[in-house]
Amino acid sequence: MAEIFIDTAKIAEIKAAAAWGILDGVTTNPTLMFRAGTANRKEQTLKIVEIVQGSVSAEVISTDAAGMVAEAREILSWSEHVYVKIPAIAEGLKAMREISAWPNGRINATLIFSANQAYLVARAGASYASIFMGRLDDAGLDGIQVLQETRQIFDNYGLTCKVLAASIRSTYHVTQSLLAGADILTMPYGVLQKMISSPFTDVGLAKFLADWEKVAGK
Ligand code: E4P
């Protein structure tokens, strides 16, 4: 089964999605913290963990391995639910190698734009490889293809790193990610709402209720 995460740091959206009973986790990043209007990463992450006792990702700001490792030590100490997001750059690989050896070394490797990057972060011990599908499409590349290639490569070599479909922009991305065998999908609240919406369902429901009213109201 593929897990469903919401890609936001906004508490109202997380509460609304969690109330549906199908939410497995939350991903955040510095931009999403900015959109939620907070620079207090720890406080916001812990508020999120209180709502969703699943996987909650918080991202490092450092770009050198030593800085990332130091930040990861702090971030991972906040809660057993927290995953540390490390960018898929060479310094990030060094940091992942070190962090993944810790008993609590839960890593979400982020900003992945190729199957090669995904392979390297899996080798470095990441728990998740976040493929940025929407941004790949924005650049005229094929996000779904990168996701499919990553799935195939991880399966070829029995890599346990989970394939995370990130930067999802549409329900089309959702369906294609599920078809490609993504382990996790993280999406904005708006896309999650669209997953459950159909005008045909609304029209059908209105008709059922109107007909019921005709017979039961008699
Ligand atoms: C992943 O964890 C990122 O937070 C996210 O999916 C980025 O998506 P964007 O391209 O919509 O910013």
PDB file of C-alpha atoms in Angstrom, residues 23-132:
ATOM      1  CA  LEU A  23      -3.072  10.557   6.505  1.00  0.00           C
ATOM      2  CA  ASP A  24       0.237   8.780   7.159  1.00  0.00           C
ATOM      3  CA  GLY A  25       2.628  11.698   7.404  1.00  0.00           C
ATOM      4  CA  VAL A  26       3.672  15.269   6.658  1.00  0.00           C
ATOM      5  CA  THR A  27       6.564  16.776   4.718  1.00  0.00           C
ATOM      6  CA  THR A  28       7.812  20.310   5.296  1.00  0.00           C
ATOM      7  CA  ASN A  29      10.623  22.398   3.882  1.00  0.00           C
ATOM      8  CA  PRO A  30      11.876  25.962   4.448  1.00  0.00           C
ATOM      9  CA  THR A  31       9.480  27.355   1.806  1.00  0.00           C
ATOM     10  CA  LEU A  32       6.509  25.606   3.417  1.00  0.00           C
ATOM     11  CA  MET A  33       7.563  26.974   6.838  1.00  0.00           C
ATOM     12  CA  PHE A  34       7.676  30.441   5.265  1.00  0.00           C
ATOM     13  CA  ARG A  35       4.182  29.925   3.816  1.00  0.00           C
ATOM     14  CA  ALA A  36       2.971  28.855   7.259  1.00  0.00           C
ATOM     15  CA  GLY A  37       4.453  32.093   8.608  1.00  0.00           C
ATOM     16  CA  THR A  38       6.938  30.597  11.050  1.00  0.00           C
ATOM     17  CA  ALA A  39      10.701  30.429  11.424  1.00  0.00           C
ATOM     18  CA  ASN A  40      10.438  28.228  14.495  1.00  0.00           C
ATOM     19  CA  ARG A  41      11.077  24.863  12.844  1.00  0.00           C
ATOM     20  CA  LYS A  42      11.136  22.913  16.093  1.00  0.00           C
ATOM     21  CA  GLU A  43       7.920  24.346  17.520  1.00  0.00           C
ATOM     22  CA  GLN A  44       6.050  23.894  14.228  1.00  0.00           C
ATOM     23  CA  THR A  45       7.341  20.345  13.715  1.00  0.00           C
ATOM     24  CA  LEU A  46       6.286  19.347  17.229  1.00  0.00           C
ATOM     25  CA  LYS A  47       2.830  20.889  16.699  1.00  0.00           C
ATOM     26  CA  ILE A  48       2.534  18.752  13.570  1.00  0.00           C
ATOM     27  CA  VAL A  49       3.676  15.611  15.386  1.00  0.00           C
ATOM     28  CA  GLU A  50       0.934  16.190  17.959  1.00  0.00           C
ATOM     29  CA  ILE A  51      -1.650  16.057  15.152  1.00  0.00           C
ATOM     30  CA  VAL A  52      -0.118  13.283  13.031  1.00  0.00           C
ATOM     31  CA  GLN A  53       1.733  10.552  14.871  1.00  0.00           C
ATOM     32  CA  GLY A  54       3.213   9.351  11.596  1.00  0.00           C
ATOM     33  CA  SER A  55       6.292  10.381   9.702  1.00  0.00           C
ATOM     34  CA  VAL A  56       7.016  14.142   9.846  1.00  0.00           C
ATOM     35  CA  SER A  57       9.917  15.551   7.810  1.00  0.00           C
ATOM     36  CA  ALA A  58      11.888  18.681   8.750  1.00  0.00           C
ATOM     37  CA  GLU A  59      14.674  20.003   6.543  1.00  0.00           C
ATOM     38  CA  VAL A  60      18.232  21.106   7.330  1.00  0.00           C
ATOM     39  CA  ILE A  61      19.462  24.543   6.268  1.00  0.00           C
ATOM     40  CA  SER A  62      23.196  23.752   6.194  1.00  0.00           C
ATOM     41  CA  THR A  63      24.887  22.893   2.920  1.00  0.00           C
ATOM     42  CA  ASP A  64      28.084  21.327   4.308  1.00  0.00           C
ATOM     43  CA  ALA A  65      28.181  17.782   5.686  1.00  0.00           C
ATOM     44  CA  ALA A  66      29.302  18.746   9.197  1.00  0.00           C
ATOM     45  CA  GLY A  67      26.550  21.348   9.484  1.00  0.00           C
ATOM     46  CA  MET A  68      23.916  18.931   8.206  1.00  0.00           C
ATOM     47  CA  VAL A  69      25.018  16.250  10.653  1.00  0.00           C
ATOM     48  CA  ALA A  70      24.869  18.713  13.557  1.00  0.00           C
ATOM     49  CA  GLU A  71      21.384  19.875  12.526  1.00  0.00           C
ATOM     50  CA  ALA A  72      20.223  16.292  12.001  1.00  0.00           C
ATOM     51  CA  ARG A  73      21.337  15.364  15.511  1.00  0.00           C
ATOM     52  CA  GLU A  74      19.118  18.106  16.903  1.00  0.00           C
ATOM     53  CA  ILE A  75      16.144  17.576  14.558  1.00  0.00           C
ATOM     54  CA  LEU A  76      16.040  13.807  15.126  1.00  0.00           C
ATOM     55  CA  SER A  77      16.094  14.314  18.904  1.00  0.00           C
ATOM     56  CA  TRP A  78      12.761  16.190  18.797  1.00  0.00           C
ATOM     57  CA  SER A  79      10.605  13.102  18.319  1.00  0.00           C
ATOM     58  CA  GLU A  80      10.755   9.508  17.146  1.00  0.00           C
ATOM     59  CA  HIS A  81       8.332  10.543  14.376  1.00  0.00           C
ATOM     60  CA  VAL A  82      10.689  13.053  12.811  1.00  0.00           C
ATOM     61  CA  TYR A  83      12.687  12.392   9.632  1.00  0.00           C
ATOM     62  CA  VAL A  84      15.491  14.756   8.691  1.00  0.00           C
ATOM     63  CA  LYS A  85      15.467  16.079   5.139  1.00  0.00           C
ATOM     64  CA  ILE A  86      18.900  16.240   3.535  1.00  0.00           C
ATOM     65  CA  PRO A  87      19.475  17.566  -0.002  1.00  0.00           C
ATOM     66  CA  ALA A  88      20.797  15.184  -2.658  1.00  0.00           C
ATOM     67  CA  ILE A  89      24.190  16.875  -3.127  1.00  0.00           C
ATOM     68  CA  ALA A  90      27.670  15.449  -2.543  1.00  0.00           C
ATOM     69  CA  GLU A  91      27.890  17.005   0.938  1.00  0.00           C
ATOM     70  CA  GLY A  92      24.452  15.546   1.623  1.00  0.00           C
ATOM     71  CA  LEU A  93      25.668  12.048   0.732  1.00  0.00           C
ATOM     72  CA  LYS A  94      28.520  12.375   3.234  1.00  0.00           C
ATOM     73  CA  ALA A  95      26.059  13.488   5.902  1.00  0.00           C
ATOM     74  CA  MET A  96      23.588  10.699   5.061  1.00  0.00           C
ATOM     75  CA  ARG A  97      26.310   8.065   5.310  1.00  0.00           C
ATOM     76  CA  GLU A  98      27.061   9.223   8.853  1.00  0.00           C
ATOM     77  CA  ILE A  99      23.480   9.845  10.015  1.00  0.00           C
ATOM     78  CA  SER A 100      22.177   6.527   8.646  1.00  0.00           C
ATOM     79  CA  ALA A 101      24.530   4.676  11.019  1.00  0.00           C
ATOM     80  CA  TRP A 102      22.744   6.168  14.040  1.00  0.00           C
ATOM     81  CA  PRO A 103      19.983   4.107  15.695  1.00  0.00           C
ATOM     82  CA  ASN A 104      17.561   7.022  15.026  1.00  0.00           C
ATOM     83  CA  GLY A 105      19.013   7.917  11.606  1.00  0.00           C
ATOM     84  CA  ARG A 106      15.734   8.520   9.742  1.00  0.00           C
ATOM     85  CA  ILE A 107      16.546  10.366   6.491  1.00  0.00           C
ATOM     86  CA  ASN A 108      14.331  11.841   3.792  1.00  0.00           C
ATOM     87  CA  ALA A 109      16.692  12.629   0.896  1.00  0.00           C
ATOM     88  CA  THR A 110      15.230  15.630  -0.877  1.00  0.00           C
ATOM     89  CA  LEU A 111      15.522  17.584  -4.146  1.00  0.00           C
ATOM     90  CA  ILE A 112      16.009  14.476  -6.298  1.00  0.00           C
ATOM     91  CA  PHE A 113      15.695  15.030 -10.047  1.00  0.00           C
ATOM     92  CA  SER A 114      17.205  11.833 -11.508  1.00  0.00           C
ATOM     93  CA  ALA A 115      17.252   8.090 -10.888  1.00  0.00           C
ATOM     94  CA  ASN A 116      21.042   8.348 -10.488  1.00  0.00           C
ATOM     95  CA  GLN A 117      20.656  10.746  -7.565  1.00  0.00           C
ATOM     96  CA  ALA A 118      18.046   8.403  -6.102  1.00  0.00           C
ATOM     97  CA  TYR A 119      20.415   5.437  -6.404  1.00  0.00           C
ATOM     98  CA  LEU A 120      23.194   7.333  -4.627  1.00  0.00           C
ATOM     99  CA  VAL A 121      21.029   8.468  -1.712  1.00  0.00           C
ATOM    100  CA  ALA A 122      19.750   4.899  -1.299  1.00  0.00           C
ATOM    101  CA  ARG A 123      23.371   3.699  -1.184  1.00  0.00           C
ATOM    102  CA  ALA A 124      24.137   6.413   1.394  1.00  0.00           C
ATOM    103  CA  GLY A 125      21.439   5.008   3.674  1.00  0.00           C
ATOM    104  CA  ALA A 126      18.455   7.326   3.099  1.00  0.00           C
ATOM    105  CA  SER A 127      15.093   5.983   4.248  1.00  0.00           C
ATOM    106  CA  TYR A 128      13.199   7.933   1.560  1.00  0.00           C
ATOM    107  CA  ALA A 129      14.187   9.256  -1.871  1.00  0.00           C
ATOM    108  CA  SER A 130      11.962  12.245  -2.704  1.00  0.00           C
ATOM    109  CA  ILE A 131      11.534  12.607  -6.473  1.00  0.00           C
ATOM    110  CA  PHE A 132      10.385  16.126  -7.412  1.00  0.00           C
TER     111      PHE A 132
END
